[in-house]
Structures are given as C-alpha cells and as structure tokens.
C-alpha cells in the first residue's frame, strides 16, 4: 500500500511492525514506537552519552523531543489518509532528571481532536511508574 493512502494509525502500526522504517530522528534520540492504538502510543527511549549537557546531566531537549514525538504521534494516529500535522505548542514540565542509560517508557494520549487542532498529553516514566517529565501539546491539523 502507498503510504499516502494510509491513515496515521496504519502508518504508525506499520512502523511498530517494522514494515516502515522509523524516522531518522530515532537515531539522534533513541526511541522506538512499541504500541499504537487510536489516540494512544507507547514508546521506549534511552538517553546515552550523546545527550549530556555541560553540567553532566541529560539535556532537557531529550525529554522534550520524546514528548513531542509521543504527543504528535497520538494526534497522528487519529488522522485519516493524506492528512498531516505539526506541533504548534509544546509545554514540558521536567519533574526529575532523566537518567542516563536507563530504558524509560513514554506514553502519548489524545485529549481532544477537532477539524483543525489536536491536543495531546505525554509522560515519561520508569519501570516503577516514577514520573520524569510531562507535556501537553497542541498540533495543527494540515488538510489539503
């Protein structure tokens, strides 16, 4: 099937199944889409030595990028074929430092979707459910 004929949900599921390669951003920020249903995504992510800030901690951009990805993909999973989106607002709250070399789980969930806007929330947690960062995002829905 042509990717332009696939819904956002179908594209995301194809990525999870390895049918479509992940975006190149996942090489810069190691994250993998593991599960997607309509309006809900789960990624895994792990910061490494490439993500360290001048103070020796994981740069805040790591969490912001992961959260932008899961919130955007939650919106994308709601869109029909041929419809795009772009983040217009991302509000990130860092709750504690992101650990290095530890696999974390990121969740993205749709809050509301209309013809022109999608609103989603995301969170990054560890295996025990400890919250590291939370975000809300607004995405513009781009229709031809």
N, CA and C of each residue as an Amber inpcrd file, in Angstrom:
protein
   432
   0.8440000  -1.1910000   0.0000000   0.0000000   0.0000000   0.0000000
   0.8840000   1.2470000   0.0000000   0.4800000   2.2510000  -0.7290000
   1.1670000   3.5250000  -0.7930000   0.9790000   4.2670000   0.5320000
   2.0610000   4.7970000   1.0770000   1.9950000   5.4840000   2.3720000
   1.0190000   6.6570000   2.3360000   0.8440000   7.2890000   1.1700000
  -0.0870000   8.4120000   1.0510000  -1.5410000   7.9670000   1.1300000
  -1.7650000   6.6720000   1.0050000  -3.1220000   6.1260000   1.0940000
  -3.4080000   5.5210000   2.4670000  -2.4250000   5.6090000   3.3720000
  -2.5680000   5.0170000   4.7030000  -2.9580000   6.0880000   5.7180000
  -3.7900000   5.7000000   6.6720000  -4.1290000   6.6010000   7.7690000
  -2.9200000   6.7380000   8.6950000  -2.9710000   7.7350000   9.5720000
  -1.9090000   7.8860000  10.5640000  -1.7660000   6.6390000  11.4130000
  -2.8690000   6.0510000  11.8130000  -2.8370000   4.8280000  12.6130000
  -2.1660000   3.6930000  11.8470000  -2.5030000   3.5370000  10.5640000
  -1.8930000   2.4730000   9.7560000  -0.3820000   2.6920000   9.6000000
   0.0260000   3.9290000   9.3980000   1.4580000   4.2280000   9.2740000
   2.1800000   3.9120000  10.5780000   1.6210000   4.3510000  11.6960000
   2.2480000   4.0930000  12.9970000   2.3200000   2.5940000  13.2850000
   1.2620000   1.8590000  12.9780000   1.2710000   0.4100000  13.1960000
   2.3040000  -0.2630000  12.3010000   2.4480000   0.2100000  11.0630000
   3.4560000  -0.3480000  10.1590000   4.8650000  -0.0910000  10.6960000
   5.0960000   1.0530000  11.3240000   6.3980000   1.3290000  11.9450000
   6.6390000   0.3860000  13.1180000   5.6200000   0.1970000  13.9400000
   5.7490000  -0.7150000  15.0810000   6.0660000  -2.1380000  14.6250000
   5.5020000  -2.5320000  13.4900000   5.6980000  -3.8800000  12.9520000
   6.9730000  -4.0100000  12.1240000   7.7090000  -2.9130000  11.9260000
   8.9330000  -2.9540000  11.1510000   8.7350000  -2.9450000   9.6450000
   7.5180000  -2.7110000   9.1860000   7.2220000  -2.6660000   7.7480000
   7.7230000  -1.3530000   7.1450000   7.6000000  -0.2680000   7.8930000
   8.0890000   1.0560000   7.5050000   9.2200000   1.3990000   8.4680000
  10.3440000   1.9020000   7.9510000  11.4430000   2.2550000   8.8670000
  11.0640000   3.4320000   9.7650000  11.6610000   3.4930000  10.9510000
  11.3910000   4.6300000  11.8380000  12.0090000   5.8970000  11.2590000
  11.5380000   7.0630000  11.6960000  12.1400000   8.3040000  11.2220000
  13.5850000   8.4210000  11.7080000  14.3940000   9.1670000  10.9610000
  15.8180000   9.2960000  11.2980000  16.0420000   9.9600000  12.6580000
  15.0630000  10.7040000  13.1580000  15.1970000  11.3180000  14.4830000
  15.4530000  10.2590000  15.5580000  14.9520000   9.0480000  15.3340000
  15.1340000   7.9950000  16.3410000  16.5820000   7.5180000  16.4080000
  17.4310000   7.9440000  15.4760000  18.8660000   7.6700000  15.5720000
  19.5410000   8.7010000  16.4690000  19.0360000   9.9220000  16.4450000
  19.5820000  11.0010000  17.2750000  19.0990000  10.8670000  18.7150000
  17.8250000  10.6600000  18.8720000  17.2040000  10.4460000  20.1830000
  16.6760000   9.0140000  20.1530000  17.3860000   8.0680000  20.7750000
  16.9670000   6.6610000  20.6800000  15.5860000   6.4180000  21.2910000
  14.6180000   6.2660000  20.4110000  13.2570000   5.9690000  20.8450000
  12.6260000   5.0500000  19.8100000  11.7660000   4.1830000  20.3030000
  11.1240000   3.1920000  19.4520000   9.6440000   3.1520000  19.7680000
   8.8300000   3.2200000  18.7220000   7.3910000   3.0490000  18.8990000
   7.1160000   1.5780000  19.1460000   6.4870000   1.2850000  20.2530000
   6.2350000  -0.1030000  20.6130000   4.7940000  -0.5260000  20.4770000
   3.8900000   0.4140000  20.6670000   2.4640000   0.0880000  20.6100000
   1.7030000   1.3330000  20.2000000   0.6940000   1.1380000  19.3630000
  -0.1520000   2.2620000  18.9670000  -1.5750000   1.7680000  18.7510000
  -2.5040000   2.5020000  19.3170000  -3.9260000   2.3170000  19.0510000
  -4.4510000   3.7200000  18.7460000  -5.6720000   3.8180000  18.3520000
  -6.2260000   5.1230000  18.0020000  -6.1830000   6.0480000  19.2230000
  -5.3900000   7.1150000  19.1120000  -5.2990000   8.0990000  20.1860000
  -4.3420000   7.7690000  21.3030000  -3.5610000   6.6820000  21.1770000
  -2.6610000   6.2590000  22.2630000  -1.4080000   5.6190000  21.6730000
  -0.2420000   6.0650000  22.1390000   1.0220000   5.4630000  21.7080000
   1.9040000   5.1960000  22.9160000   2.7620000   4.1930000  22.7770000
   3.7620000   3.8820000  23.7900000   5.1080000   3.7450000  23.0830000
   6.0870000   4.5160000  23.5400000   7.4550000   4.4520000  23.0240000
   8.3750000   4.0250000  24.1630000   9.5210000   3.4670000  23.8040000
  10.6180000   3.3210000  24.7580000  11.7080000   4.2880000  24.3180000
  12.4660000   4.7940000  25.2800000  13.5340000   5.7480000  24.9890000
  14.6540000   5.5560000  26.0030000  15.8850000   5.8090000  25.5460000
  17.0300000   5.6870000  26.4500000  18.0660000   6.7520000  26.1070000
  18.3170000   7.6450000  27.0450000  19.3550000   8.6640000  26.8790000
  20.7190000   7.9990000  27.0410000  21.6940000   8.4770000  26.2740000
  23.0570000   7.9500000  26.3960000  24.0590000   9.0980000  26.4140000
  25.3200000   8.7820000  26.2520000  26.3910000   9.7710000  26.3570000
  26.2610000  10.9100000  25.3510000  25.5400000  10.7230000  24.2700000
  25.3570000  11.7750000  23.2690000  24.4060000  12.8720000  23.7310000
  23.7060000  12.6580000  24.8260000  22.6470000  13.5760000  25.2600000
  22.9980000  14.3620000  26.5210000  24.2680000  14.4220000  26.8580000
  24.7100000  15.0630000  28.0970000  24.8610000  16.5740000  27.9050000
  24.3990000  17.3300000  28.8950000  24.5420000  18.7920000  28.8620000
  25.8760000  19.1890000  29.5070000  26.2420000  20.4760000  29.4990000
  27.5310000  20.8980000  30.0680000  27.7120000  20.5860000  31.5560000
  26.6080000  20.3810000  32.2620000  26.7030000  20.0780000  33.6920000
  26.8180000  18.5820000  33.9680000  26.7650000  17.7510000  32.9170000
  26.9110000  16.3130000  33.0900000  25.6150000  15.5400000  33.1880000
  24.4820000  16.2250000  33.1190000  23.1810000  15.5520000  33.1440000
  22.6300000  15.4030000  31.7370000  21.5130000  14.7080000  31.6210000
  20.8570000  14.5630000  30.3220000  20.1930000  15.8910000  29.9670000
  20.4630000  16.3680000  28.7780000  19.9160000  17.6350000  28.2890000
  18.3890000  17.5780000  28.2710000  17.7470000  18.6710000  28.6480000
  16.2900000  18.7300000  28.6680000  15.6610000  18.5230000  27.3060000
  16.4200000  18.7720000  26.2590000  15.9180000  18.5550000  24.9140000
  15.6080000  17.0960000  24.6280000  16.2540000  16.1850000  25.3620000
  15.9590000  14.7580000  25.1880000  14.4970000  14.4970000  25.5540000
  14.0980000  14.8970000  26.7540000  12.7080000  14.6800000  27.1970000
  11.7390000  15.4440000  26.3130000  12.0930000  16.6780000  25.9490000
  11.1980000  17.4820000  25.1100000  10.9700000  16.8080000  23.7540000
  12.0270000  16.2470000  23.1810000  11.8880000  15.5860000  21.8820000
  11.0470000  14.3270000  21.9820000  11.2770000  13.5280000  23.0080000
  10.4830000  12.3100000  23.1910000   9.0140000  12.6730000  23.4020000
   8.7560000  13.6830000  24.2180000   7.3730000  14.0830000  24.4800000
   6.7110000  14.6970000  23.2540000   7.4630000  15.4650000  22.4630000
   6.9170000  15.9930000  21.2140000   6.5460000  14.8310000  20.2910000
   7.3610000  13.7900000  20.2840000   7.1000000  12.6310000  19.4270000
   5.8500000  11.8650000  19.8540000   5.7250000  11.5620000  21.1280000
   4.5620000  10.7640000  21.5440000   3.2570000  11.5440000  21.4740000
   3.3080000  12.8400000  21.7830000   2.0720000  13.6210000  21.6720000
   1.6870000  13.7940000  20.2020000   2.6550000  14.0790000  19.3510000
   2.3730000  14.2140000  17.9290000   1.8640000  12.9270000  17.3180000
   2.4660000  11.8030000  17.7080000   2.0270000  10.5210000  17.1600000
   0.6410000  10.1300000  17.6690000   0.2870000  10.5390000  18.8850000
  -1.0720000  10.2870000  19.3780000  -2.0750000  11.0330000  18.4940000
  -1.7470000  12.2670000  18.1390000  -2.6150000  13.0270000  17.2340000
  -2.6230000  12.3610000  15.8620000  -1.4510000  12.0220000  15.3450000
  -1.3370000  11.4140000  14.0160000  -2.1710000  10.1400000  13.9130000
  -2.2200000   9.3710000  14.9900000  -2.9760000   8.1110000  14.9740000
  -4.4770000   8.3180000  14.7830000  -4.9340000   9.5420000  14.9250000
  -6.3530000   9.8670000  14.7700000  -6.6950000  10.3710000  13.3640000
  -5.6790000  10.5880000  12.5360000  -5.8850000  11.2460000  11.2500000
  -6.0790000  10.2600000  10.1070000  -6.9420000  10.6460000   9.1790000
  -7.1910000   9.8180000   8.0060000  -6.0550000  10.0020000   6.9900000
  -6.0510000   9.1780000   5.9690000  -5.0120000   9.2010000   4.9350000
  -4.8990000  10.5880000   4.3010000  -3.6740000  10.9960000   4.0480000
  -3.4270000  12.2520000   3.3540000  -3.4540000  13.4870000   4.2220000
  -3.6940000  13.3260000   5.5130000  -3.7810000  14.4690000   6.4330000
  -2.5020000  14.5140000   7.2690000  -1.9230000  15.6980000   7.3890000
  -0.7030000  15.8650000   8.1640000  -0.9510000  16.6680000   9.4280000
   0.1140000  16.8980000  10.1760000   0.0170000  17.6760000  11.4100000
   1.3630000  18.3150000  11.6920000   1.3620000  19.3030000  12.5450000
   2.5890000  19.9300000  13.0240000   2.3570000  20.4830000  14.4060000
   3.3440000  20.3210000  15.2680000   3.2390000  20.8470000  16.6300000
   3.3010000  22.3680000  16.5960000   2.3390000  23.0060000  17.2350000
   2.3650000  24.4660000  17.3270000   2.6240000  24.9390000  18.7540000
   2.4760000  24.0420000  19.7210000   2.7520000  24.4030000  21.1070000
   3.1210000  23.1330000  21.8600000   4.2050000  23.1830000  22.6010000
   4.6320000  22.0660000  23.4470000   5.0030000  22.6360000  24.8080000
   4.2910000  22.2140000  25.8420000   4.5330000  22.6810000  27.2080000
   5.0680000  21.5160000  28.0100000   6.3500000  21.5790000  28.3610000
   7.0310000  20.4670000  29.0350000   7.3230000  20.8330000  30.4880000
   7.0450000  19.9010000  31.3670000   7.3930000  20.0280000  32.7810000
   8.3860000  18.9230000  33.1150000   9.5840000  19.3080000  33.5120000
  10.6060000  18.3430000  33.9350000  10.3980000  18.0870000  35.4280000
  10.1420000  16.8610000  35.7790000   9.8480000  16.5220000  37.1730000
  11.0800000  16.0480000  37.9420000  11.9970000  15.4140000  37.2480000
  13.2640000  14.9590000  37.8290000  14.2230000  14.7050000  36.6850000
  15.5190000  14.6270000  36.9660000  16.4940000  14.4180000  35.8890000
  16.2820000  13.0780000  35.1730000  16.3910000  13.1150000  33.8560000
  16.3280000  11.8830000  33.0570000  17.6110000  11.0960000  33.3380000
  17.5050000   9.8190000  33.6950000  18.7120000   9.0240000  33.9460000
  19.3940000   8.6250000  32.6330000  20.6870000   8.4490000  32.6940000
  21.4390000   8.0190000  31.5230000  21.4720000   6.4880000  31.4680000
  21.3940000   5.9620000  30.2630000  21.4740000   4.5140000  30.0060000
  20.4260000   3.6970000  30.7530000  19.2570000   4.2640000  30.9130000
  18.1460000   3.5430000  31.5330000  16.9390000   3.6300000  30.6130000
  16.3750000   2.4800000  30.2570000  15.2050000   2.4900000  29.3810000
  13.9960000   3.0540000  30.1210000  13.3600000   4.0200000  29.4810000
  12.1630000   4.6520000  30.0220000  11.0100000   4.4270000  29.0500000
   9.8020000   4.5900000  29.5450000   8.6100000   4.4420000  28.7090000
   7.9380000   5.7960000  28.5800000   7.5450000   6.1110000  27.3590000
   6.8430000   7.3690000  27.0950000   5.4590000   7.0450000  26.5480000
   4.4630000   7.6780000  27.1130000   3.0700000   7.4830000  26.7090000
   2.5530000   8.7720000  26.0810000   1.7820000   8.6350000  25.0260000
   1.0990000   9.7740000  24.4260000  -0.3730000   9.4540000  24.3000000
  -1.2180000  10.3790000  24.7120000  -2.6660000  10.1730000  24.6760000
  -3.3700000  11.4120000  24.1660000  -4.3460000  11.1950000  23.3210000
  -5.1480000  12.2910000  22.7830000  -6.0460000  12.8390000  23.8910000
  -6.1570000  14.1350000  23.9640000  -7.0850000  14.7870000  24.8910000
  -8.3240000  15.2450000  24.1290000  -8.0900000  15.8930000  22.9660000
  -9.2020000  16.3860000  22.1480000  -8.7190000  16.5190000  20.7130000
  -9.6240000  16.2720000  19.8000000  -9.3080000  16.4760000  18.3950000
 -10.4980000  17.1280000  17.7140000 -10.1890000  18.1170000  16.8790000
 -11.2180000  18.7840000  16.0820000 -10.7410000  18.7780000  14.6370000
 -11.4360000  19.4750000  13.7900000 -11.0450000  19.5130000  12.3770000
  -9.6710000  20.1590000  12.1810000  -9.3360000  21.1370000  13.0210000
  -8.1060000  21.8920000  12.8030000  -7.0400000  21.7440000  13.8810000
  -7.3960000  21.2160000  15.0610000  -6.4310000  21.0930000  16.1490000
  -6.5310000  19.7370000  16.8370000  -5.3810000  19.2270000  17.2320000
  -5.3230000  18.0400000  18.0830000  -4.5710000  18.3980000  19.3370000
  -5.0870000  18.0100000  20.4770000  -4.4460000  18.2800000  21.7620000
  -4.1500000  16.9350000  22.4090000  -2.9010000  16.7840000  22.8580000
  -2.4840000  15.5090000  23.4510000  -1.6130000  15.7710000  24.6700000
  -1.4680000  14.7370000  25.4930000  -0.5490000  14.8130000  26.6220000
   0.4070000  13.6370000  26.5510000   1.5720000  13.8350000  27.1480000
   2.5640000  12.7790000  27.1750000   3.2480000  12.7220000  28.5210000
   3.8240000  11.5690000  28.8130000   4.6020000  11.4480000  30.0460000
   5.7140000  10.4360000  29.8260000   6.7970000  10.6360000  30.5600000
   7.9330000   9.7180000  30.5610000   8.0540000   9.1550000  31.9610000
   8.0620000   7.8300000  32.0640000   8.1260000   7.1550000  33.3630000
   9.1570000   6.0310000  33.3140000   9.5730000   5.5740000  34.4910000
  10.4460000   4.4030000  34.5580000   9.6050000   3.1490000  34.7890000
  10.2850000   2.0190000  34.9560000   9.5720000   0.7370000  35.0920000
   8.6860000   0.6910000  36.3350000   8.9630000   1.5420000  37.3240000
   8.1550000   1.5800000  38.5440000   7.0410000   2.6220000  38.4760000
   6.9450000   3.3230000  37.3500000   5.9150000   4.3390000  37.1950000
   6.3160000   5.7170000  37.6940000   7.5810000   5.8940000  38.0880000
   8.0510000   7.1970000  38.5650000   8.0710000   8.1790000  37.3890000
   7.4540000   9.3440000  37.5780000   7.3220000  10.3470000  36.5220000
   8.5840000  11.1940000  36.4140000   9.1290000  11.2800000  35.1950000
  10.3090000  12.1020000  34.9230000   9.9570000  13.4020000  34.2140000
   8.9890000  13.3600000  33.2990000   8.5860000  14.5660000  32.5810000
   7.1660000  14.3830000  32.0610000   6.4830000  15.5020000  31.9120000
   5.0990000  15.5120000  31.4350000   4.9520000  16.6610000  30.4460000
   4.0810000  16.4980000  29.4610000   3.8670000  17.5700000  28.4890000
   2.4420000  17.5630000  27.9750000   2.0240000  18.7290000  27.5390000
   0.8220000  18.8430000  26.7270000   1.2590000  19.4870000  25.4210000
   0.5800000  19.1290000  24.3490000   0.9140000  19.6690000  23.0350000
  -0.3520000  19.9750000  22.2610000  -0.2590000  21.0010000  21.4550000
  -1.3070000  21.3300000  20.5010000  -0.7100000  21.1760000  19.1110000
  -1.3950000  20.4440000  18.2710000  -0.9450000  20.2230000  16.9020000
  -1.9590000  20.8070000  15.9250000  -1.4380000  21.4900000  14.9230000
  -2.2750000  21.9710000  13.8280000  -2.4870000  20.8070000  12.8740000
  -3.7140000  20.5840000  12.4890000  -4.0220000  19.5290000  11.5300000
  -4.0020000  20.1660000  10.1490000  -3.1920000  19.5800000   9.2690000
  -2.9480000  20.1480000   7.9460000  -3.7250000  19.3390000   6.9160000
  -4.7450000  19.9750000   6.3740000  -5.5920000  19.3270000   5.3640000
  -5.3010000  19.9290000   3.9960000  -5.2990000  19.0890000   2.9480000
  -5.0110000  19.6200000   1.6070000  -6.1040000  20.5590000   1.1100000
